[in-house]
mmCIF file of C-alpha atoms in Angstrom:
data_model
loop_
_atom_site.group_PDB
_atom_site.id
_atom_site.type_symbol
_atom_site.label_atom_id
_atom_site.label_comp_id
_atom_site.label_asym_id
_atom_site.label_seq_id
_atom_site.Cartn_x
_atom_site.Cartn_y
_atom_site.Cartn_z
ATOM 1 C CA MET A 326 48.450 66.247 -31.981
ATOM 2 C CA GLU A 327 46.251 63.511 -30.520
ATOM 3 C CA GLN A 328 47.134 61.796 -27.225
ATOM 4 C CA LYS A 329 48.450 58.517 -28.670
ATOM 5 C CA GLU A 330 50.598 60.345 -31.215
ATOM 6 C CA LEU A 331 51.946 62.721 -28.536
ATOM 7 C CA GLU A 332 52.872 59.832 -26.236
ATOM 8 C CA GLY A 333 54.534 57.988 -29.133
ATOM 9 C CA ALA A 334 56.570 61.078 -29.995
ATOM 10 C CA ILE A 335 57.641 61.554 -26.359
ATOM 11 C CA GLU A 336 58.604 57.895 -26.106
ATOM 12 C CA GLY A 337 60.649 58.113 -29.320
ATOM 13 C CA ILE A 338 62.455 61.271 -28.202
ATOM 14 C CA LEU A 339 63.299 59.844 -24.756
ATOM 15 C CA PHE A 340 64.425 56.506 -26.196
ATOM 16 C CA ALA A 341 66.666 58.169 -28.786
ATOM 17 C CA ALA A 342 68.134 60.602 -26.242
ATOM 18 C CA GLY A 343 69.249 57.916 -23.778
ATOM 19 C CA GLU A 344 69.571 60.603 -21.119
ATOM 20 C CA PRO A 345 67.221 63.038 -19.382
ATOM 21 C CA VAL A 346 65.391 65.457 -21.681
ATOM 22 C CA GLY A 347 64.144 68.741 -20.252
ATOM 23 C CA VAL A 348 60.395 69.398 -20.219
ATOM 24 C CA GLU A 349 60.951 72.714 -21.988
ATOM 25 C CA ARG A 350 62.816 70.962 -24.807
ATOM 26 C CA LEU A 351 59.928 68.499 -25.180
ATOM 27 C CA CYS A 352 57.467 71.424 -25.239
ATOM 28 C CA LEU A 353 59.415 73.143 -28.021
ATOM 29 C CA ALA A 354 59.872 69.994 -30.096
ATOM 30 C CA LEU A 355 56.228 68.943 -29.783
ATOM 31 C CA GLU A 356 54.814 72.481 -29.926
ATOM 32 C CA THR A 357 52.699 72.061 -26.821
ATOM 33 C CA ASP A 358 52.530 73.339 -23.248
ATOM 34 C CA ARG A 359 54.158 71.931 -20.128
ATOM 35 C CA ALA A 360 50.900 70.745 -18.547
ATOM 36 C CA THR A 361 50.126 68.618 -21.622
ATOM 37 C CA ILE A 362 53.621 67.092 -21.581
ATOM 38 C CA ASP A 363 53.431 66.413 -17.822
ATOM 39 C CA GLN A 364 50.007 64.769 -18.193
ATOM 40 C CA ALA A 365 51.146 62.604 -21.114
ATOM 41 C CA CYS A 366 54.300 61.535 -19.287
ATOM 42 C CA GLY A 367 52.283 60.766 -16.154
ATOM 43 C CA ARG A 368 49.897 58.531 -18.165
ATOM 44 C CA MET A 369 52.845 56.786 -19.831
ATOM 45 C CA ALA A 370 54.639 56.195 -16.513
ATOM 46 C CA ASP A 371 51.455 54.763 -14.971
ATOM 47 C CA ARG A 372 50.833 52.500 -17.976
ATOM 48 C CA TYR A 373 54.425 51.177 -17.998
ATOM 49 C CA ARG A 374 54.137 50.334 -14.291
ATOM 50 C CA TYR A 375 50.617 48.861 -14.517
ATOM 51 C CA GLU A 376 51.490 46.674 -17.511
ATOM 52 C CA ARG A 377 54.739 45.555 -15.787
ATOM 53 C CA ARG A 378 56.734 46.650 -18.820
ATOM 54 C CA GLY A 379 60.521 46.414 -18.946
ATOM 55 C CA ILE A 380 60.926 50.167 -19.016
ATOM 56 C CA ARG A 381 59.966 53.014 -16.713
ATOM 57 C CA LEU A 382 59.481 56.687 -17.366
ATOM 58 C CA LEU A 383 61.228 58.704 -14.663
ATOM 59 C CA ARG A 384 60.685 62.339 -13.846
ATOM 60 C CA LEU A 385 63.962 63.924 -12.752
ATOM 61 C CA ASP A 386 63.214 67.406 -11.431
ATOM 62 C CA THR A 387 62.460 69.280 -14.697
ATOM 63 C CA SER A 388 63.246 66.486 -17.154
ATOM 64 C CA TYR A 389 62.122 62.981 -18.124
ATOM 65 C CA GLN A 390 64.053 59.815 -18.972
ATOM 66 C CA LEU A 391 63.324 56.242 -19.967
ATOM 67 C CA CYS A 392 65.116 53.593 -17.922
ATOM 68 C CA SER A 393 64.860 49.867 -17.267
ATOM 69 C CA ALA A 394 62.378 48.552 -14.696
ATOM 70 C CA PRO A 395 64.042 47.725 -11.361
ATOM 71 C CA GLU A 396 62.262 44.363 -11.058
ATOM 72 C CA PHE A 397 64.161 43.163 -14.132
ATOM 73 C CA ALA A 398 67.556 44.365 -12.870
ATOM 74 C CA HIS A 399 68.853 40.835 -12.228
ATOM 75 C CA VAL A 400 68.256 39.650 -15.817
ATOM 76 C CA ILE A 401 69.429 42.926 -17.334
ATOM 77 C CA ARG A 402 72.594 42.736 -15.233
ATOM 78 C CA ARG A 403 73.179 39.137 -16.336
ATOM 79 C CA ALA A 404 72.663 40.052 -20.011
ATOM 80 C CA LEU A 405 74.939 43.089 -19.850
ATOM 81 C CA GLU A 406 77.457 41.782 -17.301
ATOM 82 C CA GLY A 407 80.513 43.044 -19.183
ATOM 83 C CA ARG A 408 79.128 46.603 -19.206
ATOM 84 C CA ARG A 409 78.466 46.839 -15.465
ATOM 85 C CA PRO A 410 79.819 50.067 -13.950
ATOM 86 C CA ALA A 411 82.154 49.879 -10.995
ATOM 87 C CA ARG A 412 80.524 50.216 -7.590
ATOM 88 C CA LEU A 413 81.184 53.180 -5.358
ATOM 89 C CA SER A 414 83.460 52.672 -2.370
ATOM 90 C CA GLN A 415 82.278 53.460 1.147
ATOM 91 C CA THR A 416 84.448 56.592 1.040
ATOM 92 C CA ALA A 417 82.867 57.724 -2.242
ATOM 93 C CA LEU A 418 79.365 57.148 -0.864
ATOM 94 C CA GLU A 419 80.262 59.168 2.234
ATOM 95 C CA VAL A 420 81.567 62.116 0.199
ATOM 96 C CA LEU A 421 78.582 61.906 -2.152
ATOM 97 C CA ALA A 422 76.166 61.997 0.800
ATOM 98 C CA ILE A 423 77.901 65.066 2.223
ATOM 99 C CA VAL A 424 77.674 66.878 -1.121
ATOM 100 C CA ALA A 425 74.024 65.839 -1.565
ATOM 101 C CA TYR A 426 72.922 67.072 1.854
ATOM 102 C CA TYR A 427 75.028 70.236 2.112
ATOM 103 C CA GLN A 428 75.216 71.481 -1.487
ATOM 104 C CA PRO A 429 76.518 73.795 -2.664
ATOM 105 C CA ILE A 430 79.651 72.873 -0.738
ATOM 106 C CA THR A 431 83.397 73.363 -1.126
ATOM 107 C CA ARG A 432 85.968 70.586 -0.958
ATOM 108 C CA ALA A 433 87.418 72.203 2.191
ATOM 109 C CA ASP A 434 84.012 71.861 3.869
ATOM 110 C CA VAL A 435 83.780 68.212 2.826
ATOM 111 C CA ASP A 436 87.294 67.678 4.252
ATOM 112 C CA ARG A 437 86.290 69.430 7.489
ATOM 113 C CA ILE A 438 83.189 67.235 7.900
ATOM 114 C CA ARG A 439 85.082 64.010 7.138
ATOM 115 C CA GLY A 440 88.300 64.959 8.930
ATOM 116 C CA VAL A 441 90.443 63.752 6.005
ATOM 117 C CA ASP A 442 91.419 64.909 2.502
ATOM 118 C CA SER A 443 88.697 64.207 -0.071
ATOM 119 C CA ALA A 444 90.333 65.557 -3.240
ATOM 120 C CA TYR A 445 90.814 62.167 -4.928
ATOM 121 C CA THR A 446 87.325 60.942 -4.089
ATOM 122 C CA MET A 447 85.686 64.146 -5.313
ATOM 123 C CA GLY A 448 87.630 63.762 -8.569
ATOM 124 C CA VAL A 449 86.291 60.212 -8.965
ATOM 125 C CA LEU A 450 82.726 61.430 -8.334
ATOM 126 C CA GLN A 451 83.195 64.197 -10.916
ATOM 127 C CA ASP A 452 84.597 61.705 -13.465
ATOM 128 C CA ARG A 453 81.509 59.526 -12.979
ATOM 129 C CA GLY A 454 79.262 62.541 -13.442
ATOM 130 C CA LEU A 455 77.708 62.318 -9.966
ATOM 131 C CA ILE A 456 78.890 65.772 -8.821
ATOM 132 C CA GLU A 457 79.826 68.931 -10.698
ATOM 133 C CA GLU A 458 81.207 72.398 -10.132
ATOM 134 C CA CYS A 459 78.442 74.940 -9.612
ATOM 135 C CA GLY A 460 80.201 78.201 -8.899
ATOM 136 C CA ARG A 461 82.708 79.801 -6.595
ATOM 137 C CA LEU A 462 82.369 81.075 -3.060
ATOM 138 C CA SER A 463 82.724 84.853 -2.635
ATOM 139 C CA VAL A 464 85.607 84.685 -0.148
ATOM 140 C CA PRO A 465 89.381 85.054 -0.581
ATOM 141 C CA GLY A 466 90.715 82.295 -2.805
ATOM 142 C CA ARG A 467 87.251 81.847 -4.375
ATOM 143 C CA PRO A 468 86.988 78.082 -3.689
ATOM 144 C CA ILE A 469 84.944 75.963 -6.093
ATOM 145 C CA GLN A 470 81.516 74.820 -4.937
ATOM 146 C CA TYR A 471 80.059 71.444 -5.859
ATOM 147 C CA ARG A 472 76.579 69.966 -6.225
ATOM 148 C CA THR A 473 75.036 66.699 -7.343
ATOM 149 C CA THR A 474 73.929 66.125 -10.956
ATOM 150 C CA PRO A 475 70.958 64.551 -12.731
ATOM 151 C CA VAL A 476 73.142 61.423 -13.036
ATOM 152 C CA PHE A 477 73.123 61.283 -9.204
ATOM 153 C CA LEU A 478 69.323 61.516 -9.136
ATOM 154 C CA ARG A 479 68.975 58.831 -11.810
ATOM 155 C CA SER A 480 71.545 56.529 -10.168
ATOM 156 C CA PHE A 481 69.741 56.630 -6.848
ATOM 157 C CA GLY A 482 66.233 56.498 -8.335
ATOM 158 C CA ILE A 483 64.998 59.831 -7.001
ATOM 159 C CA SER A 484 63.366 62.763 -8.776
ATOM 160 C CA THR A 485 64.534 65.598 -6.537
ATOM 161 C CA LEU A 486 66.809 66.117 -3.552
ATOM 162 C CA ASP A 487 63.688 66.565 -1.407
ATOM 163 C CA GLU A 488 63.286 62.776 -1.584
ATOM 164 C CA LEU A 489 66.529 62.186 0.340
ATOM 165 C CA PRO A 490 65.878 60.747 3.800
ATOM 166 C CA GLU A 491 66.227 63.140 6.733
ATOM 167 C CA LEU A 492 69.622 63.225 8.409
ATOM 168 C CA PRO A 493 69.463 61.872 11.955
ATOM 169 C CA ASN A 494 70.253 64.395 14.711
ATOM 170 C CA VAL A 495 70.390 67.338 12.273
ATOM 171 C CA PRO A 496 67.702 70.024 12.565
ATOM 172 C CA ALA A 497 65.723 70.511 9.339
ATOM 173 C CA GLU A 498 66.868 74.137 9.000
ATOM 174 C CA GLU A 499 70.531 73.015 8.845
ATOM 175 C CA ARG A 500 69.932 70.367 6.155
ATOM 176 C CA GLY A 501 70.872 71.619 2.703
ATOM 177 C CA THR A 502 73.003 74.498 3.913
ATOM 178 C CA ALA A 503 76.771 74.706 3.745
ATOM 179 C CA PRO A 504 78.554 74.069 7.049
ATOM 180 C CA ALA A 505 80.287 76.782 9.060
ATOM 181 C CA GLY A 506 77.695 79.389 8.077
ATOM 182 C CA GLU A 507 78.953 79.791 4.508
ATOM 183 C CA GLU A 508 76.495 80.929 1.891
ATOM 184 C CA GLY A 509 75.919 79.663 -1.650
ATOM 185 C CA PRO A 510 76.855 81.479 -4.862
#
């Protein structure tokens, strides 16, 4: 498949999907290797940005997605005003930040960090697809562990959790580990 045809096929797949599509799925569908897909997507993303197009091609960890260009957000918002999702409360942002930085994490650990019950807020974040269950801790009671989702990455415009800003006053070796010395799944 020639370059222009490959890029057109990728663009069509991503547009039709409307959500992130894994690189491996693209490789299978287009019968090509990962390096070729990554190169094609990189060229497309650069071209969309350079030409100031209304869409962007985002890489989200091991998947790609088409989305609208941030510089056109104000007109897109105005055109789609009735479809605007509800904003997250300060409490929801706080819980989401805790999950993002300390995942995998249990609700009890989130409660311990915040000092208040977070059950309702974690339910809201799950309903919005920003966090998900990712296993159970191997301790009595087997509490559920949570992590962020690709929707979280897309919503905050980042490709991987490594792009999160450093936490102030927290040593790098403690970032990304569950509090109280608990281990992941």
